């Protein structure tokens, strides 16, 4: 179950898959973190469990992270060499929410690029505990990533990893809507 779209004359590609982000073989995976970069619940808890206690030890030294910003650490026991931690907005239906969500993707991608990272996996940031409506978040997330990939050579592969069938289908639908608008 995989959808791929090619951009930038085939140099970059976007993938949408259903699965668990902790098992991805991309060079980096992105953590939908909290401001302390602490283990906690949701995807952050799963990443810290899979990476092992060394991840939290390193995170303690990173000085936290503000909403929309991103920090990088090692991946320890993960297949991924790096974890990029970004803090999504807590949804309260204000225009700032969309800007913050966009910044999560942009700052994570810029950090990946700066480190020469060629492939990165993202979860659907803010759509769990932080309550961002999935359809809206999917549109913003995909548009932001696609624009970045059209303008940059790195990372070459960006993979969205959705945790369930419903989330996967929402992302596929959103992507179809975006690409259909190109053709018209
Ligand atoms: P946030 O606080 O940013 O909302 P959450 O961790 O609560 O972060 O959820 C973000 C998204 O990640 C949700 O869509 C959730 O279903 C999903 N998720 C949770 N665990 C995993 C996992 N192991 N792999 C991929 N996605 C996951």
mmCIF file of C-alpha atoms and ligand atoms in Angstrom:
data_model
loop_
_atom_site.group_PDB
_atom_site.id
_atom_site.type_symbol
_atom_site.label_atom_id
_atom_site.label_comp_id
_atom_site.label_asym_id
_atom_site.label_seq_id
_atom_site.Cartn_x
_atom_site.Cartn_y
_atom_site.Cartn_z
ATOM 1 C CA UNK A 1 0.000 0.000 0.000
ATOM 2 C CA UNK A 2 2.187 2.795 -1.228
ATOM 3 C CA UNK A 3 1.701 5.923 -3.241
ATOM 4 C CA UNK A 4 4.665 7.651 -4.784
ATOM 5 C CA UNK A 5 4.833 10.976 -6.538
ATOM 6 C CA UNK A 6 7.925 12.235 -8.239
ATOM 7 C CA UNK A 7 9.002 15.829 -8.219
ATOM 8 C CA UNK A 8 11.987 17.819 -9.315
ATOM 9 C CA UNK A 9 12.634 15.816 -12.500
ATOM 10 C CA UNK A 10 12.714 12.524 -10.635
ATOM 11 C CA UNK A 11 15.384 13.553 -8.160
ATOM 12 C CA UNK A 12 13.038 13.776 -5.204
ATOM 13 C CA UNK A 13 10.129 11.574 -4.237
ATOM 14 C CA UNK A 14 7.270 11.609 -1.812
ATOM 15 C CA UNK A 15 5.862 8.411 -0.341
ATOM 16 C CA UNK A 16 2.750 7.799 1.711
ATOM 17 C CA UNK A 17 2.665 4.531 3.628
ATOM 18 C CA UNK A 18 0.704 2.939 6.446
ATOM 19 C CA UNK A 19 2.820 1.669 9.320
ATOM 20 C CA UNK A 20 4.855 2.304 12.431
ATOM 21 C CA UNK A 21 7.401 5.097 12.147
ATOM 22 C CA UNK A 22 9.798 3.483 14.618
ATOM 23 C CA UNK A 23 10.648 0.706 12.128
ATOM 24 C CA UNK A 24 11.364 2.925 9.110
ATOM 25 C CA UNK A 25 14.690 2.579 7.302
ATOM 26 C CA UNK A 26 15.010 6.224 6.287
ATOM 27 C CA UNK A 27 18.148 8.033 7.470
ATOM 28 C CA UNK A 28 16.045 10.147 9.816
ATOM 29 C CA UNK A 29 12.626 9.840 11.412
ATOM 30 C CA UNK A 30 10.726 12.810 12.780
ATOM 31 C CA UNK A 31 9.315 12.792 16.288
ATOM 32 C CA UNK A 32 6.108 14.700 17.098
ATOM 33 C CA UNK A 33 7.688 15.817 20.345
ATOM 34 C CA UNK A 34 6.701 17.808 23.409
ATOM 35 C CA UNK A 35 8.615 20.944 24.451
ATOM 36 C CA UNK A 36 10.810 19.054 26.923
ATOM 37 C CA UNK A 37 11.657 16.423 24.287
ATOM 38 C CA UNK A 38 10.627 13.883 26.934
ATOM 39 C CA UNK A 39 9.369 10.344 26.166
ATOM 40 C CA UNK A 40 5.638 10.871 27.007
ATOM 41 C CA UNK A 41 2.821 9.178 25.047
ATOM 42 C CA UNK A 42 1.864 8.752 21.406
ATOM 43 C CA UNK A 43 4.529 8.607 18.747
ATOM 44 C CA UNK A 44 7.152 10.203 21.059
ATOM 45 C CA UNK A 45 6.731 7.399 23.592
ATOM 46 C CA UNK A 46 7.028 4.765 20.862
ATOM 47 C CA UNK A 47 10.192 6.366 19.422
ATOM 48 C CA UNK A 48 11.873 6.653 22.829
ATOM 49 C CA UNK A 49 10.984 3.022 23.664
ATOM 50 C CA UNK A 50 12.399 1.776 20.372
ATOM 51 C CA UNK A 51 15.533 3.960 20.479
ATOM 52 C CA UNK A 52 16.375 3.080 24.090
ATOM 53 C CA UNK A 53 17.219 5.237 27.137
ATOM 54 C CA UNK A 54 20.216 6.854 25.430
ATOM 55 C CA UNK A 55 17.809 8.954 23.377
ATOM 56 C CA UNK A 56 16.288 10.606 26.457
ATOM 57 C CA UNK A 57 19.806 11.118 27.874
ATOM 58 C CA UNK A 58 20.775 13.068 24.753
ATOM 59 C CA UNK A 59 17.439 14.918 24.582
ATOM 60 C CA UNK A 60 17.931 16.240 28.127
ATOM 61 C CA UNK A 61 20.988 18.127 26.853
ATOM 62 C CA UNK A 62 19.244 19.726 23.863
ATOM 63 C CA UNK A 63 17.559 22.462 25.911
ATOM 64 C CA UNK A 64 13.959 21.724 24.913
ATOM 65 C CA UNK A 65 12.211 22.878 21.746
ATOM 66 C CA UNK A 66 9.639 25.576 21.009
ATOM 67 C CA UNK A 67 6.473 25.050 18.963
ATOM 68 C CA UNK A 68 7.279 24.936 15.246
ATOM 69 C CA UNK A 69 11.012 24.485 15.819
ATOM 70 C CA UNK A 70 13.181 21.377 15.362
ATOM 71 C CA UNK A 71 16.194 19.737 17.035
ATOM 72 C CA UNK A 72 18.266 16.740 15.960
ATOM 73 C CA UNK A 73 19.657 13.769 17.913
ATOM 74 C CA UNK A 74 21.065 10.322 17.247
ATOM 75 C CA UNK A 75 18.778 7.376 16.572
ATOM 76 C CA UNK A 76 20.511 4.841 18.873
ATOM 77 C CA UNK A 77 18.709 1.457 18.564
ATOM 78 C CA UNK A 78 16.505 2.627 15.690
ATOM 79 C CA UNK A 79 17.282 1.782 12.074
ATOM 80 C CA UNK A 80 17.302 5.542 11.467
ATOM 81 C CA UNK A 81 20.620 7.241 12.189
ATOM 82 C CA UNK A 82 18.921 10.449 13.348
ATOM 83 C CA UNK A 83 15.759 11.578 15.091
ATOM 84 C CA UNK A 84 14.510 15.072 14.263
ATOM 85 C CA UNK A 85 12.304 16.338 17.078
ATOM 86 C CA UNK A 86 9.689 18.954 16.286
ATOM 87 C CA UNK A 87 6.917 20.342 18.469
ATOM 88 C CA UNK A 88 3.553 20.693 16.766
ATOM 89 C CA UNK A 89 0.879 23.207 17.769
ATOM 90 C CA UNK A 90 -1.818 22.285 20.264
ATOM 91 C CA UNK A 91 -4.915 22.868 18.131
ATOM 92 C CA UNK A 92 -7.163 25.753 19.173
ATOM 93 C CA UNK A 93 -8.546 26.782 15.765
ATOM 94 C CA UNK A 94 -6.476 29.951 15.263
ATOM 95 C CA UNK A 95 -4.520 30.973 12.114
ATOM 96 C CA UNK A 96 -1.314 30.589 14.111
ATOM 97 C CA UNK A 97 -1.934 26.804 14.239
ATOM 98 C CA UNK A 98 -1.392 26.447 10.484
ATOM 99 C CA UNK A 99 1.766 28.594 10.530
ATOM 100 C CA UNK A 100 3.187 26.550 13.400
ATOM 101 C CA UNK A 101 2.397 23.266 11.666
ATOM 102 C CA UNK A 102 4.033 24.508 8.444
ATOM 103 C CA UNK A 103 7.093 25.552 10.434
ATOM 104 C CA UNK A 104 7.387 22.062 11.967
ATOM 105 C CA UNK A 105 7.797 20.584 8.478
ATOM 106 C CA UNK A 106 9.987 23.406 7.131
ATOM 107 C CA UNK A 107 12.359 23.475 10.097
ATOM 108 C CA UNK A 108 12.611 19.662 10.141
ATOM 109 C CA UNK A 109 13.352 19.562 6.401
ATOM 110 C CA UNK A 110 15.897 22.379 6.623
ATOM 111 C CA UNK A 111 17.643 20.615 9.494
ATOM 112 C CA UNK A 112 17.722 17.382 7.475
ATOM 113 C CA UNK A 113 19.135 19.244 4.482
ATOM 114 C CA UNK A 114 21.808 20.929 6.625
ATOM 115 C CA UNK A 115 22.948 17.492 7.834
ATOM 116 C CA UNK A 116 23.016 16.041 4.323
ATOM 117 C CA UNK A 117 20.185 13.629 5.165
ATOM 118 C CA UNK A 118 18.796 11.992 2.035
ATOM 119 C CA UNK A 119 15.656 10.340 3.382
ATOM 120 C CA UNK A 120 13.256 11.219 6.173
ATOM 121 C CA UNK A 121 9.983 9.845 7.554
ATOM 122 C CA UNK A 122 7.283 12.030 9.119
ATOM 123 C CA UNK A 123 4.287 11.096 11.275
ATOM 124 C CA UNK A 124 1.106 13.203 11.052
ATOM 125 C CA UNK A 125 2.336 15.888 13.463
ATOM 126 C CA UNK A 126 -0.220 17.310 15.951
ATOM 127 C CA UNK A 127 -3.061 15.016 14.829
ATOM 128 C CA UNK A 128 -3.023 12.820 17.953
ATOM 129 C CA UNK A 129 -2.929 14.205 21.481
ATOM 130 C CA UNK A 130 -2.558 17.792 20.144
ATOM 131 C CA UNK A 131 -5.944 17.511 18.393
ATOM 132 C CA UNK A 132 -5.330 18.975 14.908
ATOM 133 C CA UNK A 133 -8.185 17.888 12.588
ATOM 134 C CA UNK A 134 -6.716 15.268 10.271
ATOM 135 C CA UNK A 135 -8.015 16.541 6.899
ATOM 136 C CA UNK A 136 -6.764 20.050 7.557
ATOM 137 C CA UNK A 137 -3.414 18.833 8.863
ATOM 138 C CA UNK A 138 -2.965 16.504 5.862
ATOM 139 C CA UNK A 139 -3.486 19.383 3.401
ATOM 140 C CA UNK A 140 -1.053 21.697 5.186
ATOM 141 C CA UNK A 141 1.561 18.973 5.724
ATOM 142 C CA UNK A 142 1.528 17.726 2.125
ATOM 143 C CA UNK A 143 1.506 21.193 0.548
ATOM 144 C CA UNK A 144 4.414 22.324 2.712
ATOM 145 C CA UNK A 145 6.516 19.239 2.002
ATOM 146 C CA UNK A 146 5.764 19.271 -1.740
ATOM 147 C CA UNK A 147 6.739 22.934 -2.058
ATOM 148 C CA UNK A 148 9.983 22.295 -0.176
ATOM 149 C CA UNK A 149 10.813 19.310 -2.378
ATOM 150 C CA UNK A 150 10.182 21.314 -5.518
ATOM 151 C CA UNK A 151 12.655 23.953 -4.330
ATOM 152 C CA UNK A 152 15.363 21.738 -2.790
ATOM 153 C CA UNK A 153 17.498 18.714 -3.727
ATOM 154 C CA UNK A 154 17.676 17.285 -0.198
ATOM 155 C CA UNK A 155 16.134 15.259 1.325
ATOM 156 C CA UNK A 156 15.565 13.183 -1.808
ATOM 157 C CA UNK A 157 12.915 10.986 -0.214
ATOM 158 C CA UNK A 158 10.203 12.128 2.166
ATOM 159 C CA UNK A 159 7.898 9.448 3.542
ATOM 160 C CA UNK A 160 4.685 10.081 5.467
ATOM 161 C CA UNK A 161 4.006 7.168 7.795
ATOM 162 C CA UNK A 162 0.368 6.976 8.870
ATOM 163 C CA UNK A 163 -0.529 4.841 11.822
ATOM 164 C CA UNK A 164 -3.927 3.539 10.681
ATOM 165 C CA UNK A 165 -5.988 2.914 7.565
ATOM 166 C CA UNK A 166 -8.236 5.929 8.129
ATOM 167 C CA UNK A 167 -5.289 8.324 8.475
ATOM 168 C CA UNK A 168 -3.594 6.750 5.456
ATOM 169 C CA UNK A 169 -6.715 7.210 3.337
ATOM 170 C CA UNK A 170 -7.091 10.850 4.382
ATOM 171 C CA UNK A 171 -3.505 11.546 3.285
ATOM 172 C CA UNK A 172 -3.957 9.748 -0.039
ATOM 173 C CA UNK A 173 -7.161 11.720 -0.710
ATOM 174 C CA UNK A 174 -5.462 14.982 0.156
ATOM 175 C CA UNK A 175 -2.553 14.177 -2.168
ATOM 176 C CA UNK A 176 -4.966 13.298 -4.985
ATOM 177 C CA UNK A 177 -6.728 16.628 -4.487
ATOM 178 C CA UNK A 178 -3.436 18.533 -4.616
ATOM 179 C CA UNK A 179 -2.139 16.766 -7.722
ATOM 180 C CA UNK A 180 -5.544 16.992 -9.494
ATOM 181 C CA UNK A 181 -5.348 20.764 -9.112
ATOM 182 C CA UNK A 182 -2.022 20.731 -11.013
ATOM 183 C CA UNK A 183 -3.603 19.044 -14.022
ATOM 184 C CA UNK A 184 -6.579 21.364 -14.323
HETATM 185 P P1 LIG B 1 0.841 15.065 18.766
HETATM 186 O O1 LIG B 1 1.015 15.364 20.233
HETATM 187 O O2 LIG B 1 1.754 15.915 17.883
HETATM 188 O O3 LIG B 1 -0.584 15.112 18.348
HETATM 189 P P2 LIG B 1 0.823 12.142 18.820
HETATM 190 O O4 LIG B 1 1.968 11.259 19.104
HETATM 191 O O5 LIG B 1 -0.303 12.151 19.816
HETATM 192 O O6 LIG B 1 1.442 13.603 18.589
HETATM 193 O O7 LIG B 1 0.189 11.790 17.415
HETATM 194 C C1 LIG B 1 0.686 12.193 16.162
HETATM 195 C C2 LIG B 1 0.274 11.163 15.139
HETATM 196 O O8 LIG B 1 1.163 10.049 15.207
HETATM 197 C C3 LIG B 1 -1.131 10.593 15.321
HETATM 198 O O9 LIG B 1 -1.758 10.535 14.050
HETATM 199 C C4 LIG B 1 -0.887 9.188 15.857
HETATM 200 O O10 LIG B 1 -1.906 8.288 15.459
HETATM 201 C C5 LIG B 1 0.415 8.845 15.177
HETATM 202 N N1 LIG B 1 1.216 7.781 15.792
HETATM 203 C C6 LIG B 1 1.224 7.310 17.049
HETATM 204 N N2 LIG B 1 2.130 6.325 17.193
HETATM 205 C C7 LIG B 1 2.730 6.175 15.966
HETATM 206 C C8 LIG B 1 3.742 5.317 15.427
HETATM 207 N N3 LIG B 1 4.346 4.397 16.180
HETATM 208 N N4 LIG B 1 4.077 5.461 14.111
HETATM 209 C C9 LIG B 1 3.479 6.388 13.329
HETATM 210 N N5 LIG B 1 2.534 7.225 13.769
HETATM 211 C C10 LIG B 1 2.153 7.112 15.066
#
